[in-house]
Amino acid sequence: SKYQHDFEARFRIPHITDVLPDAVSYPSPFCLKMRTPVSPDFAKGYPSDEEWHGYINNNDRVLLKVIRYSSPTSAGAECIDPDCTWVEQWVHRAGPREKIYFKPEDVKAAIVTCGGLCPGLNDVIRQIVITLEIYGVKKIVGIPFGYRGFSDSSLSEMPLSRKVVQNIHLSGGSLLGVSRGGPTVSDIVDRKRNQYALCSGGNGTHAGANAIHEECGRRRLKVAVVGVPKTIDNDILLMDKTFGFDTAVEEAQRAINSAYIEAHSAYHGIGIVKLMGRSSGFIAMQAALASGQIDICLIPEVPFNLHGPHGVLSHLKYLLERKGSAVVCVAEGAGQDLLQKTNATDASGNIVLGDIGVHIQQETKKFFKGIGFPVDVKYIDPTYMIRACRANASDGILCTVLGQNAVHGAFAGYSGITVGICNTHYAYFPIPEVISQPKVVDPNSRMWHRCLTSTGQPDFI
Ligand code: ATP
Ligand code: MG
């Protein structure tokens, strides 16, 4: 159908040969040792040993949607082709290609990390360096402190090798440092001729990476720009999850447990935990589901009132009367309509949010004081403790595979792409498609309703 056709066109990933049709390709030095199939039955229908090289073909695809809607009006179906209830959407499979578009010995690779911290950044840097070395790249550098490091002459590039990065994943943070703001795209491109860049960052970094990719295309430079999405909020479209999210949920549970113990041990105790989530409540929702200790979960996607008979505060009173204590978790972007609007922005142009956690804490104290009901309110904001954590095992694996595939994508000649996991497979996505808007919790989704069932909270409207 036309819809299918448009989808294919949108999800085509840009290749070096789009701007340099005469770009030469080389055989990949990346060695893959595939095991010979063990059972003859398994081998039936498979290529012979000689053909069994394990490289990914450029036409290999990963299925994006695997849902059969029983009717075009089913929940979630409105976004698809009204004529078809079987959705077939595919993206490009990530992995090593047999032909590469850069001669490894000529390559200068630059790695940059921007935005805020996220567990797993060091794991990604480490794996990119190791994979580059396996390809035979000799010049690998880290750009210090985000995009700023491209222009600030007081900051010098950091030479990277397996030896330098061997143990960096054992601690959180970023070996290279991060920053917001920085030079213009044109300045960056002036500085990084004949390199290819691997960026790890959030929506801002990806917007920047895509702009750099487009500028390199305009100047017909043979540069590949590849992103690895770094967003602790898990707010990137189409991806199962992004690195750091799993670790964040795990750490958030610790904060929630402390708030629960404090609240439970106090007379009429109320614990309030503020979690990350600027526009998406995934961390708050998952942490509430995982901990089982949350009575009220507030996220940006679902509006709520604090005051009034159906507000959060009167539900808190009900909880205190019924069971003596209560625990609230609130995502940082929730309830922004309840706060005074400021037009302040940070160095990268992101709007500075009002502090909803502190606001709820203050309003709670005021409300109970006003009705002469004694309460003991404890407020916990674990944000920076969570962001600085080292990645857990599952994020460590995710980062390793993303880092490897970022390098494979660049060598395959793709640029302006980002790598992610989709229906448990690793895939390449065109950057504009995944950052066109943040992925958010659907208030009509099964998962949000599972969360409401577990907290037992009503609607606060
Ligand atoms: P986080 O999720 O931690 O916010 P982020 O990557 O979104 O990560 P930002 O500080 O918003 O972090 O952006 C990172 C870098 O990208 C900054 O140096 C910023 O100047 C640059 N940047 C943001 N948007 C653009 C854009 N549209 N074009 C070029 N550069 C951009
Ligand atoms: Mg951002």
Short mmCIF file of C-alpha atoms in Angstrom, two decimals, residues 99-356:
data_model
loop_
_atom_site.label_atom_id
_atom_site.label_comp_id
_atom_site.label_asym_id
_atom_site.label_seq_id
_atom_site.Cartn_x
_atom_site.Cartn_y
_atom_site.Cartn_z
CA LYS A 99 32.15 -4.65 2.32
CA ILE A 100 33.34 -1.54 4.15
CA TYR A 101 33.75 2.03 2.94
CA PHE A 102 36.73 3.16 5.02
CA LYS A 103 40.28 1.84 4.90
CA PRO A 104 40.90 1.17 8.63
CA GLU A 105 44.50 2.39 8.53
CA ASP A 106 43.39 5.76 7.09
CA VAL A 107 40.58 6.29 9.57
CA LYS A 108 40.59 8.77 12.39
CA ALA A 109 37.74 7.99 14.75
CA ALA A 110 36.39 10.47 17.29
CA ILE A 111 34.09 9.62 20.18
CA VAL A 112 32.07 12.28 21.99
CA THR A 113 29.56 12.11 24.84
CA CYS A 114 27.15 15.02 25.47
CA GLY A 115 24.24 16.04 27.68
CA GLY A 116 23.82 14.61 31.19
CA LEU A 117 25.34 11.48 32.68
CA CYS A 118 23.77 8.09 32.17
CA PRO A 119 24.85 4.67 33.47
CA GLY A 120 26.69 2.78 30.72
CA LEU A 121 28.45 5.66 28.92
CA ASN A 122 31.85 4.18 29.77
CA ASP A 123 30.73 0.74 28.60
CA VAL A 124 29.78 2.22 25.22
CA ILE A 125 33.07 4.16 24.87
CA ARG A 126 35.04 1.05 25.83
CA GLN A 127 33.32 -1.20 23.34
CA ILE A 128 33.61 1.32 20.49
CA VAL A 129 37.37 1.56 21.06
CA ILE A 130 37.81 -2.21 21.26
CA THR A 131 35.79 -2.80 18.08
CA LEU A 132 37.67 -0.06 16.20
CA GLU A 133 40.95 -1.75 17.15
CA ILE A 134 39.67 -5.08 15.86
CA TYR A 135 38.98 -3.37 12.51
CA GLY A 136 42.57 -2.13 12.56
CA VAL A 137 41.99 1.56 13.30
CA LYS A 138 45.11 3.21 14.70
CA LYS A 139 43.92 6.77 15.37
CA ILE A 140 41.15 6.77 17.97
CA VAL A 141 40.49 9.89 20.01
CA GLY A 142 38.01 11.03 22.62
CA ILE A 143 36.63 14.56 22.37
CA PRO A 144 36.63 16.05 25.89
CA PHE A 145 33.47 17.54 27.41
CA GLY A 146 30.94 17.03 24.64
CA TYR A 147 30.69 19.15 21.50
CA ARG A 148 32.53 21.92 23.35
CA GLY A 149 35.73 19.85 23.01
CA PHE A 150 35.63 20.30 19.21
CA SER A 151 36.24 24.05 19.44
CA ASP A 152 37.77 24.86 22.82
CA SER A 153 41.52 25.10 22.16
CA SER A 154 42.31 24.66 25.86
CA LEU A 155 40.91 21.12 25.65
CA SER A 156 42.96 18.52 23.79
CA GLU A 157 41.79 15.27 22.23
CA MET A 158 42.36 12.19 24.38
CA PRO A 159 44.14 9.32 22.57
CA LEU A 160 42.23 6.09 23.21
CA SER A 161 43.26 2.45 23.02
CA ARG A 162 42.18 -0.84 24.52
CA LYS A 163 44.74 -0.28 27.26
CA VAL A 164 43.20 3.07 28.24
CA VAL A 165 39.60 1.85 28.23
CA GLN A 166 40.08 -1.68 29.60
CA ASN A 167 38.55 -1.02 33.05
CA ILE A 168 36.56 2.18 32.58
CA HIS A 169 33.20 0.38 32.69
CA LEU A 170 33.84 -0.48 36.33
CA SER A 171 32.87 3.06 37.27
CA GLY A 172 29.99 5.35 36.32
CA GLY A 173 30.20 8.73 34.59
CA SER A 174 31.99 9.34 31.29
CA LEU A 175 35.76 9.03 30.81
CA LEU A 176 35.54 11.85 28.26
CA GLY A 177 33.34 14.18 30.30
CA VAL A 178 30.06 15.72 29.10
CA SER A 179 28.70 19.23 28.58
CA ARG A 180 25.76 21.20 27.23
CA GLY A 181 25.87 23.97 24.63
CA GLY A 182 29.03 24.50 22.58
CA PRO A 183 30.18 25.37 19.04
CA THR A 184 28.13 25.66 15.86
CA VAL A 185 27.74 22.70 13.53
CA SER A 186 29.89 24.38 10.90
CA ASP A 187 32.74 24.86 13.42
CA ILE A 188 32.53 21.21 14.39
CA VAL A 189 32.72 20.06 10.76
CA ASP A 190 35.69 22.37 10.13
CA ARG A 191 37.51 20.58 12.90
CA LYS A 192 36.75 17.03 12.02
CA ARG A 193 37.47 16.57 8.35
CA ASN A 194 38.47 13.01 7.49
CA GLN A 195 37.27 11.60 10.74
CA TYR A 196 34.27 9.69 11.53
CA ALA A 197 32.40 10.45 14.68
CA LEU A 198 30.54 8.26 17.10
CA CYS A 199 28.34 10.25 19.41
CA SER A 200 26.52 9.12 22.48
CA GLY A 201 23.86 11.43 23.77
CA GLY A 202 20.17 12.20 24.05
CA ASN A 203 17.77 14.02 21.74
CA GLY A 204 19.97 17.15 21.70
CA THR A 205 23.13 15.24 20.81
CA HIS A 206 21.27 13.39 18.06
CA ALA A 207 19.87 16.60 16.60
CA GLY A 208 23.47 17.83 16.60
CA ALA A 209 24.81 14.59 15.11
CA ASN A 210 22.25 14.73 12.31
CA ALA A 211 23.10 18.36 11.57
CA ILE A 212 26.81 17.40 11.41
CA HIS A 213 25.96 14.51 9.07
CA GLU A 214 24.00 16.85 6.78
CA GLU A 215 26.76 19.46 6.78
CA CYS A 216 29.34 16.77 5.88
CA GLY A 217 27.04 15.70 3.04
CA ARG A 218 26.79 19.28 1.75
CA ARG A 219 30.58 19.54 1.76
CA ARG A 220 30.84 16.07 0.21
CA LEU A 221 33.12 14.87 3.00
CA LYS A 222 33.66 11.17 3.48
CA VAL A 223 32.59 11.19 7.12
CA ALA A 224 30.24 8.83 8.90
CA VAL A 225 28.32 10.13 11.90
CA VAL A 226 26.74 7.44 14.06
CA GLY A 227 24.79 7.91 17.28
CA VAL A 228 24.17 5.71 20.28
CA PRO A 229 21.04 6.94 22.07
CA LYS A 230 21.79 7.87 25.66
CA THR A 231 18.62 8.61 27.50
CA ILE A 232 18.03 7.34 30.98
CA ASP A 233 14.33 8.23 30.50
CA ASN A 234 13.88 5.54 27.80
CA ASP A 235 12.10 8.15 25.68
CA ILE A 236 13.40 7.22 22.20
CA LEU A 237 10.75 6.14 19.71
CA LEU A 238 10.69 2.58 18.35
CA MET A 239 13.34 1.14 20.65
CA ASP A 240 12.61 -1.58 23.23
CA LYS A 241 14.77 0.28 25.71
CA THR A 242 17.80 2.53 25.85
CA PHE A 243 20.91 1.92 27.93
CA GLY A 244 20.94 3.16 31.51
CA PHE A 245 17.19 2.80 31.93
CA ASP A 246 17.32 -0.63 33.53
CA THR A 247 19.99 0.51 35.98
CA ALA A 248 17.96 3.65 36.77
CA VAL A 249 14.85 1.62 37.59
CA GLU A 250 16.89 -0.69 39.80
CA GLU A 251 18.49 2.22 41.69
CA ALA A 252 15.16 4.08 41.92
CA GLN A 253 13.81 1.11 43.84
CA ARG A 254 16.45 1.65 46.51
CA ALA A 255 15.31 5.25 46.98
CA ILE A 256 11.69 4.11 47.07
CA ASN A 257 12.50 1.47 49.67
CA SER A 258 14.19 4.09 51.88
CA ALA A 259 11.17 6.38 51.51
CA TYR A 260 8.90 3.47 52.39
CA ILE A 261 10.89 2.58 55.52
CA GLU A 262 10.97 6.22 56.63
CA ALA A 263 7.23 6.64 56.04
CA HIS A 264 6.34 3.31 57.59
CA SER A 265 8.38 3.95 60.74
CA ALA A 266 6.98 7.43 61.33
CA TYR A 267 3.59 8.40 62.79
CA HIS A 268 1.51 9.36 59.74
CA GLY A 269 4.62 9.19 57.57
CA ILE A 270 4.60 10.33 53.95
CA GLY A 271 7.55 9.52 51.68
CA ILE A 272 7.96 11.48 48.43
CA VAL A 273 10.50 10.37 45.81
CA LYS A 274 11.26 12.44 42.72
CA LEU A 275 12.55 10.42 39.77
CA MET A 276 13.89 11.29 36.30
CA GLY A 277 11.53 11.69 33.37
CA ARG A 278 11.31 15.10 31.70
CA SER A 279 8.56 14.23 29.27
CA SER A 280 8.11 10.49 29.80
CA GLY A 281 7.18 8.66 32.97
CA PHE A 282 8.78 5.30 32.17
CA ILE A 283 11.21 5.31 35.11
CA ALA A 284 8.50 6.27 37.62
CA MET A 285 6.05 3.73 36.18
CA GLN A 286 8.55 0.85 36.06
CA ALA A 287 10.00 1.66 39.50
CA ALA A 288 6.47 1.74 40.97
CA LEU A 289 5.71 -1.61 39.33
CA ALA A 290 9.01 -3.17 40.40
CA SER A 291 9.02 -1.96 44.01
CA GLY A 292 5.41 -2.63 44.90
CA GLN A 293 5.78 0.03 47.61
CA ILE A 294 4.25 3.02 45.81
CA ASP A 295 0.75 4.28 46.60
CA ILE A 296 0.71 7.19 44.16
CA CYS A 297 2.67 7.39 40.91
CA LEU A 298 2.59 10.72 39.04
CA ILE A 299 3.91 11.04 35.48
CA PRO A 300 4.05 13.85 32.87
CA GLU A 301 1.61 12.10 30.53
CA VAL A 302 -1.25 12.02 33.04
CA PRO A 303 -2.54 15.34 34.43
CA PHE A 304 -3.50 15.52 38.09
CA ASN A 305 -4.82 17.92 40.74
CA LEU A 306 -3.24 18.26 44.16
CA HIS A 307 -6.21 19.98 45.83
CA GLY A 308 -9.95 19.29 45.78
CA PRO A 309 -11.98 16.22 46.76
CA HIS A 310 -10.36 14.11 44.02
CA GLY A 311 -6.86 15.55 44.42
CA VAL A 312 -3.66 13.81 45.47
CA LEU A 313 -3.73 15.40 48.94
CA SER A 314 -7.16 14.12 49.93
CA HIS A 315 -6.15 10.64 48.73
CA LEU A 316 -3.03 10.92 50.91
CA LYS A 317 -5.27 11.71 53.91
CA TYR A 318 -7.40 8.67 53.11
CA LEU A 319 -4.25 6.47 52.91
CA LEU A 320 -2.92 7.78 56.24
CA GLU A 321 -6.25 7.12 57.97
CA ARG A 322 -6.50 3.66 56.48
CA LYS A 323 -2.94 2.34 56.78
CA GLY A 324 -0.88 4.95 58.63
CA SER A 325 1.66 5.81 55.90
CA ALA A 326 1.98 6.47 52.17
CA VAL A 327 4.66 6.69 49.48
CA VAL A 328 4.48 8.92 46.39
CA CYS A 329 6.76 8.79 43.37
CA VAL A 330 6.71 11.66 40.92
CA ALA A 331 8.55 12.07 37.61
CA GLU A 332 10.38 15.42 37.26
CA GLY A 333 8.26 16.50 34.29
CA ALA A 334 4.91 15.70 35.94
CA GLY A 335 2.40 18.39 36.93
CA GLN A 336 4.29 21.26 35.27
CA ASP A 337 0.93 23.03 34.80
CA LEU A 338 0.71 23.37 38.59
CA LEU A 339 3.95 25.38 38.78
CA GLN A 340 4.88 28.93 37.96
CA LYS A 341 6.14 29.04 34.36
CA THR A 342 9.68 30.29 33.80
CA ASN A 343 11.21 30.83 30.40
CA ALA A 344 14.66 29.82 31.59
CA THR A 345 16.69 27.50 29.36
CA ASP A 346 19.99 25.67 29.86
CA ALA A 347 23.11 26.03 27.66
CA SER A 348 21.64 23.56 25.13
CA GLY A 349 18.32 25.41 24.92
CA ASN A 350 16.30 22.89 26.95
CA ILE A 351 13.56 24.44 29.11
CA VAL A 352 14.41 24.37 32.81
CA LEU A 353 11.57 22.53 34.55
CA GLY A 354 9.94 23.68 37.78
CA ASP A 355 10.65 21.45 40.78
CA ILE A 356 7.49 19.39 41.18
#
